[in-house]
């Protein structure tokens, strides 16, 4: 955004029909300029003494003067960012149908634990004897992950879901090389997989072979068998899949892949729907990443923090990356180098240090506060809430598949056929009703997809209000009120934006307007 784009300076506007305010504010909903436009030269937030002149040590290099940062007093800065925060949808103010992948309630206890000085102030380069408590926490968390999944090993260092995928495929790559089967370079990826799966396989040097989705949104064992051969390295299958469905033939699929000499990578991004109820090891999984930031605590909306440990079968455990925690003679040790790994054959190191400590603390706090029965209840509640939404709306919206769903209710755009209203129009109308839109146009196997994930913590009252809103909008669209949708959103600080231009030609640099005198002179 800059002065060449939208008008960002507050001024008198009509805010609700014929009501006009001098400032453009709507009572407590206040307009806000860019912070550069608030620049007040000479204003400061702190009062520091002039620095004592010292001889420069920069060898003739000096900082570039005049970087153009705005100058404001502290109250102006606080008000600016507070006002901006009020213009965002937030899980603390409303239900977020994007669900656990991006926004769900995060128990405050987890944040308190992660900020304890013993965890929040440590440094990854401290001697291991000074961080024994942190290493014990990593060891305990690893124990919980192995117990919940039934897997014998876990790599803790991956920093997020796609990073975990890379970890799993690199372990498979190393295992195949160790078997003398480096020619296996084909990876099977169903259409219902997460989009990162084929990207990760290609990044890791494999070729991707797509398996089409069945009409019921699932993967058939026959379709997988038809693709198997002595060049197949593995299958990457998401379960529950991106259509919000459990794969009932997953065990048969795993057995078929193993019989053909391949490995089974399970995308565990949706593990929160089955945690405590299904053990991936019993399904024949060889590797699966777990999004700690989704299943056990803070979702990664806004860019982080994420954490994606990967559980591994006995066949892949020796190839887990460095570093890893072991029980030593005098406490916990950290294996940093392959020469110290014993019989293990680590494929290397994925990142500089040991993992996302803050998320480790949050995840273990989540597990301990819920207990085994609580984790099982979380999965049950997530699935129950999604099915409540699905059952309550399928008479006015078109459910993509028959039967119950897992933690996500998937609709398509058939209910909008002939109305002129697009899924995008529908989503924009939701904004006026106080809801952030659900996941849209994904999964790609469903036309005009509207994927709703209510999460486990929403109450029946909250769900009923959301369902009522969706019914109201669906009936309004079917009744032919096209103008209502095409004009939405009406109540946001800025109305319908050109999202294509914003994505393809973003204007991210603010350019200071020329002084009026210069503009006038240029015009002459």
C-alpha positions as semicolon CSV with decimal commas, in nm:
position;residue;x (nm);y (nm);z (nm)
1;X;0,000;0,000;0,000
2;X;0,118;0,349;-0,063
3;X;-0,008;0,690;-0,152
4;X;-0,034;0,579;-0,515
5;X;-0,293;0,318;-0,425
6;X;-0,594;0,350;-0,204
7;X;-0,673;0,668;-0,019
8;X;-0,549;0,585;0,329
9;X;-0,600;0,924;0,489
10;X;-0,909;0,946;0,714
11;X;-1,168;1,202;0,610
12;X;-1,539;1,264;0,620
13;X;-1,732;0,978;0,464
14;X;-2,080;0,833;0,462
15;X;-2,045;0,539;0,699
16;X;-2,390;0,384;0,713
17;X;-2,626;0,503;0,446
18;X;-2,679;0,876;0,496
19;X;-2,489;0,902;0,827
20;X;-2,173;1,106;0,782
21;X;-1,905;1,171;1,042
22;X;-1,637;1,437;1,027
23;X;-1,355;1,187;1,097
24;X;-1,481;0,892;0,896
25;X;-1,490;0,691;1,219
26;X;-1,781;0,462;1,309
27;X;-1,797;0,527;1,683
28;X;-1,534;0,287;1,824
29;X;-1,451;0,156;1,476
30;X;-1,193;0,414;1,384
31;X;-1,029;0,492;1,055
32;X;-0,652;0,459;1,048
33;X;-0,389;0,608;0,821
34;X;-0,060;0,442;0,730
35;X;0,202;0,492;0,999
36;X;0,414;0,686;0,748
37;X;0,126;0,927;0,700
38;X;0,117;0,980;1,076
39;X;0,480;1,094;1,070
40;X;0,533;1,392;1,299
41;X;0,896;1,505;1,256
42;X;1,060;1,565;1,590
43;X;0,822;1,345;1,789
44;X;0,992;1,072;1,991
45;X;0,884;0,788;2,215
46;X;1,193;0,791;2,434
47;X;1,435;1,056;2,559
48;X;1,794;0,938;2,535
49;X;2,110;1,142;2,588
50;X;2,314;1,233;2,285
51;X;2,565;0,956;2,213
52;X;2,924;1,024;2,307
53;X;3,129;1,074;1,995
54;X;3,371;0,787;1,947
55;X;3,609;0,693;1,674
56;X;3,436;0,487;1,411
57;X;3,536;0,124;1,374
58;X;3,359;0,075;1,043
59;X;3,667;0,130;0,825
60;X;3,518;0,415;0,631
61;X;3,177;0,257;0,601
62;X;2,904;0,464;0,753
63;X;2,530;0,404;0,793
64;X;2,310;0,540;0,517
65;X;2,139;0,851;0,651
66;X;1,774;0,932;0,612
67;X;1,609;0,591;0,599
68;X;1,274;0,763;0,629
69;X;1,130;0,599;0,939
70;X;0,823;0,779;1,072
71;X;0,864;0,975;1,395
72;X;0,586;0,943;1,650
73;X;0,529;0,974;2,022
74;X;0,458;0,656;2,217
75;X;0,080;0,713;2,254
76;X;0,048;0,754;1,876
77;X;0,232;0,426;1,816
78;X;0,024;0,238;2,073
79;X;-0,304;0,373;1,931
80;X;-0,200;0,301;1,573
81;X;-0,124;-0,066;1,627
82;X;-0,415;-0,117;1,865
83;X;-0,653;0,020;1,599
84;X;-0,499;-0,204;1,336
85;X;-0,543;-0,507;1,562
86;X;-0,913;-0,425;1,590
87;X;-0,951;-0,455;1,214
88;X;-0,855;-0,824;1,212
89;X;-1,075;-1,125;1,268
90;X;-0,943;-1,298;1,578
91;X;-1,019;-1,628;1,747
92;X;-1,058;-1,436;2,073
93;X;-1,354;-1,243;1,932
94;X;-1,536;-1,480;1,697
95;X;-1,556;-1,835;1,561
96;X;-1,302;-1,897;1,287
97;X;-1,432;-2,163;1,043
98;X;-1,081;-2,203;0,899
99;X;-1,031;-2,435;1,193
100;X;-0,733;-2,599;1,350
101;X;-0,506;-2,548;1,052
102;X;-0,504;-2,175;1,105
103;X;-0,709;-2,061;1,402
104;X;-0,848;-2,243;1,703
105;X;-0,857;-2,165;2,070
106;X;-0,517;-2,195;2,233
107;X;-0,527;-2,257;2,609
108;X;-0,358;-1,968;2,788
109;X;-0,185;-2,216;3,018
110;X;0,034;-2,323;2,725
111;X;0,152;-1,968;2,667
112;X;0,233;-1,924;3,034
113;X;0,440;-2,242;3,036
114;X;0,629;-2,149;2,718
115;X;0,727;-1,816;2,872
116;X;0,877;-1,961;3,190
117;X;1,235;-1,828;3,212
118;X;1,380;-2,181;3,217
119;X;1,235;-2,241;2,872
120;X;1,198;-1,895;2,724
121;X;1,547;-1,766;2,805
122;X;1,766;-2,063;2,714
123;X;1,994;-2,063;2,410
124;X;2,052;-2,361;2,179
125;X;2,429;-2,323;2,215
126;X;2,431;-2,362;2,593
127;X;2,624;-2,662;2,731
128;X;2,394;-2,964;2,772
129;X;2,456;-2,976;3,149
130;X;2,283;-2,637;3,179
131;X;1,971;-2,737;2,981
132;X;1,889;-3,075;3,132
133;X;1,531;-2,970;3,203
134;X;1,473;-2,869;2,841
135;X;1,619;-3,198;2,713
136;X;1,399;-3,390;2,958
137;X;1,095;-3,205;2,824
138;X;1,190;-3,299;2,466
139;X;1,235;-3,659;2,577
140;X;0,895;-3,664;2,752
141;X;0,723;-3,512;2,451
142;X;0,887;-3,770;2,225
143;X;0,757;-4,043;2,457
144;X;0,401;-3,909;2,429
145;X;0,422;-3,886;2,050
146;X;0,552;-4,241;2,021
147;X;0,288;-4,371;2,261
148;X;0,000;-4,196;2,085
149;X;0,109;-4,313;1,740
150;X;0,248;-4,655;1,832
151;X;0,566;-4,574;1,641
152;X;0,912;-4,666;1,781
153;X;1,098;-4,346;1,690
154;X;1,043;-3,977;1,634
155;X;1,252;-3,699;1,479
156;X;1,183;-3,382;1,676
157;X;1,369;-3,117;1,479
158;X;1,143;-3,048;1,173
159;X;1,006;-2,696;1,196
160;X;0,661;-2,737;1,037
161;X;0,439;-2,974;0,838
162;X;0,609;-2,945;0,499
163;X;0,946;-2,959;0,672
164;X;0,830;-3,284;0,831
165;X;0,732;-3,418;0,489
166;X;1,083;-3,340;0,370
167;X;1,226;-3,519;0,673
168;X;1,015;-3,830;0,608
169;X;1,102;-3,846;0,239
170;X;1,473;-3,792;0,309
171;X;1,460;-4,083;0,555
172;X;1,290;-4,295;0,287
173;X;1,549;-4,179;0,034
174;X;1,831;-4,284;0,269
175;X;1,666;-4,618;0,350
176;X;1,628;-4,703;-0,019
177;X;1,991;-4,611;-0,086
178;X;2,097;-4,832;0,206
179;X;1,895;-5,118;0,054
180;X;2,070;-5,070;-0,277
181;X;1,742;-4,965;-0,440
182;X;1,823;-4,612;-0,539
183;X;1,633;-4,665;-0,864
184;X;1,304;-4,632;-0,674
185;X;1,225;-4,270;-0,748
186;X;0,849;-4,264;-0,816
187;X;0,616;-4,132;-0,544
188;X;0,240;-4,195;-0,557
189;X;0,032;-3,895;-0,446
190;X;-0,352;-3,908;-0,443
191;X;-0,543;-3,604;-0,565
192;X;-0,691;-3,565;-0,217
193;X;-0,346;-3,510;-0,062
194;X;-0,227;-3,177;0,068
195;X;-0,068;-2,962;-0,199
196;X;0,266;-2,968;-0,024
197;X;0,298;-3,346;-0,077
198;X;0,382;-3,345;-0,449
199;X;0,595;-3,032;-0,402
200;X;0,799;-3,201;-0,131
201;X;0,843;-3,519;-0,336
202;X;0,966;-3,319;-0,634
203;X;1,196;-3,109;-0,414
204;X;1,347;-3,431;-0,277
205;X;1,430;-3,555;-0,628
206;X;1,139;-3,795;-0,679
207;X;0,893;-3,798;-0,968
208;X;0,526;-3,761;-0,877
209;X;0,258;-3,999;-1,004
210;X;-0,096;-3,882;-0,925
211;X;-0,373;-4,118;-0,818
212;X;-0,721;-3,985;-0,910
213;X;-0,984;-3,954;-0,640
214;X;-1,286;-4,182;-0,643
215;X;-1,637;-4,039;-0,673
216;X;-1,673;-4,080;-0,297
217;X;-1,366;-3,859;-0,237
218;X;-1,145;-4,144;-0,120
219;X;-0,851;-4,346;-0,254
220;X;-0,920;-4,702;-0,368
221;X;-0,676;-4,984;-0,308
222;X;-0,729;-5,099;-0,666
223;X;-0,617;-4,760;-0,800
224;X;-0,302;-4,780;-0,588
225;X;-0,224;-5,137;-0,694
226;X;-0,251;-5,034;-1,058
227;X;0,028;-4,783;-1,002
228;X;0,269;-5,004;-0,807
229;X;0,597;-5,123;-0,954
230;X;0,961;-5,184;-0,866
231;X;1,039;-4,815;-0,916
232;X;0,793;-4,690;-0,651
233;X;0,962;-4,538;-0,349
234;X;0,652;-4,466;-0,144
235;X;0,298;-4,338;-0,134
236;X;0,211;-4,007;0,034
237;X;-0,144;-4,033;0,161
238;X;-0,328;-3,781;0,377
239;X;-0,554;-3,934;0,641
240;X;-0,809;-3,804;0,722
241;X;-0,787;-3,662;0,372
242;X;-0,845;-3,307;0,255
243;X;-1,209;-3,385;0,176
244;X;-1,261;-3,433;0,549
245;X;-1,298;-3,810;0,508
246;X;-1,128;-4,108;0,668
247;X;-0,965;-4,352;0,428
248;X;-1,126;-4,689;0,516
249;X;-0,891;-4,891;0,292
250;X;-0,575;-4,741;0,438
251;X;-0,450;-5,070;0,588
252;X;-0,498;-5,254;0,259
253;X;-0,322;-4,971;0,077
254;X;-0,028;-4,988;0,319
255;X;0,000;-5,365;0,281
256;X;-0,002;-5,338;-0,099
257;X;0,270;-5,072;-0,100
258;X;0,486;-5,272;0,140
259;X;0,442;-5,588;-0,069
260;X;0,572;-5,391;-0,367
261;X;0,881;-5,284;-0,168
262;X;0,773;-4,924;-0,108
263;X;0,719;-4,720;0,207
264;X;0,404;-4,554;0,335
265;X;0,425;-4,183;0,420
266;X;0,112;-4,052;0,592
267;X;0,048;-3,678;0,593
268;X;-0,053;-3,625;0,955
269;X;-0,173;-3,267;0,922
270;X;-0,523;-3,383;1,017
271;X;-0,407;-3,601;1,304
272;X;-0,613;-3,390;1,544
273;X;-0,923;-3,571;1,414
274;X;-0,801;-3,917;1,520
275;X;-0,556;-3,857;1,805
276;X;-0,625;-4,096;2,091
277;X;-0,858;-4,305;1,874
278;X;-0,632;-4,452;1,604
279;X;-0,264;-4,544;1,618
280;X;-0,093;-4,481;1,281
281;X;0,146;-4,770;1,344
282;X;-0,155;-5,007;1,337
283;X;-0,243;-4,871;0,992
284;X;0,097;-4,965;0,849
285;X;0,245;-4,616;0,843
286;X;0,626;-4,586;0,805
287;X;0,653;-4,211;0,852
288;X;0,410;-3,936;0,952
289;X;0,460;-3,575;1,049
290;X;0,256;-3,431;1,333
291;X;0,178;-3,062;1,333
292;X;0,225;-2,987;1,702
293;X;0,106;-2,635;1,629
294;X;-0,226;-2,770;1,504
295;X;-0,305;-3,085;1,697
296;X;-0,168;-2,996;2,038
297;X;-0,167;-2,620;2,069
298;X;-0,121;-2,298;1,876
299;X;-0,224;-2,307;1,509
300;X;0,016;-2,134;1,274
301;X;-0,199;-1,852;1,145
302;X;0,014;-1,548;1,089
303;X;0,326;-1,741;1,007
304;X;0,430;-1,930;1,313
305;X;0,560;-2,075;1,521
306;X;0,529;-2,423;1,375
307;X;0,671;-2,761;1,468
308;X;0,642;-3,085;1,272
309;X;0,806;-3,386;1,443
310;X;0,805;-3,704;1,232
311;X;0,731;-4,047;1,380
312;X;0,915;-4,332;1,211
313;X;0,877;-4,709;1,181
314;X;1,156;-4,950;1,274
315;X;1,259;-4,963;0,908
316;X;1,316;-4,587;0,891
317;X;1,420;-4,511;1,252
318;X;1,798;-4,556;1,188
319;X;1,790;-4,279;0,926
320;X;1,633;-4,009;1,147
321;X;1,813;-3,673;1,125
322;X;2,047;-3,515;1,374
323;X;2,037;-3,400;1,645
324;X;1,849;-3,625;1,886
325;X;1,827;-3,667;2,263
326;X;1,954;-3,982;2,437
327;X;1,973;-4,096;2,797
328;X;2,337;-4,065;2,907
329;X;2,529;-4,170;3,217
330;X;2,490;-3,834;3,391
331;X;2,158;-3,722;3,250
332;X;2,047;-3,639;2,898
333;X;2,287;-3,606;2,607
334;X;2,239;-3,451;2,266
335;X;2,380;-3,642;1,967
336;X;2,499;-3,375;1,725
337;X;2,729;-3,570;1,490
338;X;2,693;-3,891;1,287
339;X;3,016;-4,032;1,438
340;X;2,843;-4,033;1,778
341;X;2,520;-4,195;1,653
342;X;2,622;-4,559;1,713
343;X;2,442;-4,799;1,480
344;X;2,212;-4,526;1,349
345;X;2,269;-4,386;1,000
346;X;2,126;-4,030;1,019
347;X;2,074;-3,875;0,679
348;X;2,210;-3,545;0,810
349;X;2,068;-3,235;0,972
350;X;1,750;-3,053;0,872
351;X;1,809;-2,727;1,056
352;X;2,065;-2,551;1,267
353;X;1,943;-2,649;1,610
354;X;1,717;-2,892;1,791
355;X;1,363;-2,789;1,705
356;X;1,103;-2,534;1,813
357;X;1,140;-2,529;2,191
358;X;0,846;-2,297;2,244
359;X;0,613;-2,534;2,064
360;X;0,758;-2,834;2,247
361;X;0,660;-2,671;2,577
362;X;0,312;-2,576;2,454
363;X;0,245;-2,924;2,314
364;X;0,352;-3,107;2,629
365;X;0,151;-2,866;2,845
366;X;-0,151;-2,939;2,623
367;X;-0,100;-3,315;2,656
368;X;-0,048;-3,315;3,031
369;X;-0,341;-3,082;3,097
370;X;-0,578;-3,294;2,886
371;X;-0,447;-3,638;2,976
372;X;-0,499;-3,945;2,757
373;X;-0,877;-3,936;2,800
374;X;-0,886;-3,565;2,725
375;X;-0,695;-3,602;2,399
376;X;-0,937;-3,871;2,290
377;X;-1,225;-3,637;2,379
378;X;-1,070;-3,355;2,175
379;X;-1,078;-3,567;1,860
380;X;-1,433;-3,679;1,931
381;X;-1,556;-3,323;1,986
382;X;-1,388;-3,197;1,669
383;X;-1,558;-3,467;1,464
384;X;-1,893;-3,418;1,641
385;X;-1,892;-3,042;1,578
386;X;-1,808;-3,084;1,210
387;X;-2,085;-3,339;1,163
388;X;-2,332;-3,111;1,344
389;X;-2,252;-2,836;1,094
390;X;-2,273;-3,078;0,801
391;X;-2,607;-3,226;0,909
392;X;-2,757;-2,885;0,987
393;X;-2,673;-2,730;0,651
394;X;-2,695;-3,006;0,393
395;X;-3,062;-2,926;0,316
396;X;-2,970;-2,573;0,198
397;X;-2,608;-2,620;0,091
398;X;-2,475;-2,902;-0,125
399;X;-2,263;-3,151;0,071
400;X;-1,992;-3,290;-0,155
401;X;-2,011;-3,649;-0,032
402;X;-2,262;-3,877;0,136
403;X;-2,230;-3,984;0,495
404;X;-2,058;-3,841;0,802
405;X;-1,732;-3,648;0,787
406;X;-1,431;-3,622;1,012
407;X;-1,331;-3,282;1,156
408;X;-1,417;-3,084;0,841
409;X;-1,753;-3,037;0,667
410;X;-1,711;-3,003;0,290
411;X;-1,965;-2,830;0,065
412;X;-1,946;-2,736;-0,303
413;X;-2,110;-2,465;-0,514
414;X;-2,398;-2,666;-0,661
415;X;-2,643;-2,491;-0,427
416;X;-2,543;-2,163;-0,591
417;X;-2,606;-2,287;-0,946
418;X;-2,821;-2,043;-1,146
419;X;-2,805;-1,771;-0,879
420;X;-2,508;-1,580;-1,021
421;X;-2,354;-1,590;-0,674
422;X;-2,003;-1,735;-0,664
423;X;-1,833;-1,896;-0,363
424;X;-1,620;-1,581;-0,341
425;X;-1,934;-1,363;-0,324
426;X;-2,072;-1,592;-0,054
427;X;-1,751;-1,565;0,147
428;X;-1,750;-1,186;0,121
429;X;-2,104;-1,176;0,260
430;X;-1,986;-1,381;0,559
431;X;-1,743;-1,102;0,646
432;X;-2,033;-0,858;0,695
433;X;-2,191;-1,112;0,931
434;X;-1,877;-1,114;1,148
435;X;-1,713;-1,434;1,025
436;X;-1,382;-1,493;0,856
437;X;-1,457;-1,709;0,549
438;X;-1,388;-2,079;0,553
439;X;-1,126;-2,249;0,334
440;X;-1,238;-2,188;-0,025
441;X;-1,172;-2,356;-0,359
442;X;-0,979;-2,634;-0,178
443;X;-0,959;-2,930;-0,205
444;X;-0,919;-2,899;-0,579
445;X;-1,106;-3,226;-0,646
446;X;-1,431;-3,049;-0,549
447;X;-1,568;-2,766;-0,766
448;X;-1,625;-2,445;-0,572
449;X;-1,524;-2,607;-0,244
450;X;-1,633;-2,453;0,088
451;X;-1,445;-2,640;0,362
452;X;-1,565;-2,566;0,716
453;X;-1,371;-2,675;1,024
454;X;-1,537;-2,559;1,346
455;X;-1,278;-2,722;1,583
456;X;-1,341;-2,897;1,912
457;X;-1,379;-2,597;2,143
458;X;-1,681;-2,426;1,989
459;X;-2,000;-2,451;2,195
460;X;-2,338;-2,557;2,059
461;X;-2,462;-2,200;2,097
462;X;-2,175;-2,069;1,887
463;X;-2,228;-2,338;1,627
464;X;-2,602;-2,267;1,613
465;X;-2,539;-1,899;1,545
466;X;-2,291;-1,985;1,271
467;X;-2,530;-2,240;1,118
468;X;-2,812;-1,985;1,131
469;X;-2,594;-1,733;0,950
470;X;-2,498;-1,979;0,679
471;X;-2,863;-2,083;0,631
472;X;-2,966;-1,719;0,604
473;X;-2,703;-1,647;0,339
474;X;-2,775;-1,966;0,144
475;X;-3,149;-1,892;0,135
476;X;-3,079;-1,532;0,038
477;X;-2,863;-1,649;-0,255
478;X;-3,117;-1,907;-0,368
479;X;-3,390;-1,640;-0,352
480;X;-3,196;-1,440;-0,611
481;X;-3,062;-1,146;-0,407
482;X;-2,753;-1,122;-0,626
483;X;-2,691;-0,755;-0,549
484;X;-2,646;-0,828;-0,180
485;X;-2,359;-1,066;-0,246
486;X;-2,186;-0,876;-0,523
487;X;-2,171;-0,563;-0,307
488;X;-2,028;-0,744;-0,004
489;X;-1,850;-0,669;0,213
490;X;-2,026;-0,341;0,293
491;X;-1,920;-0,296;0,655
492;X;-1,543;-0,333;0,641
493;X;-1,298;-0,040;0,641
494;X;-1,233;-0,112;0,272
495;X;-1,488;-0,277;0,045
496;X;-1,440;-0,537;-0,230
497;X;-1,077;-0,523;-0,335
498;X;-0,920;-0,640;-0,659
499;X;-0,757;-0,951;-0,510
500;X;-0,598;-1,054;-0,839
501;X;-0,416;-0,723;-0,873
502;X;-0,326;-0,727;-0,506
503;X;-0,168;-1,072;-0,542
504;X;0,006;-1,019;-0,874
505;X;0,106;-0,656;-0,842
506;X;0,141;-0,586;-0,471
507;X;0,246;-0,233;-0,382
508;X;0,441;-0,272;-0,062
509;X;0,656;0,040;-0,058
510;X;0,519;0,372;0,060
511;X;0,633;0,667;-0,149
512;X;0,631;1,003;0,018
513;X;0,407;1,244;-0,175
514;X;0,579;1,536;-0,336
515;X;0,528;1,873;-0,163
516;X;0,234;2,067;-0,295
517;X;0,462;2,343;-0,426
518;X;0,654;2,094;-0,638
519;X;0,330;1,947;-0,771
520;X;0,202;2,293;-0,862
521;X;0,530;2,384;-1,033
522;X;0,527;2,065;-1,235
523;X;0,174;2,139;-1,348
524;X;0,269;2,480;-1,487
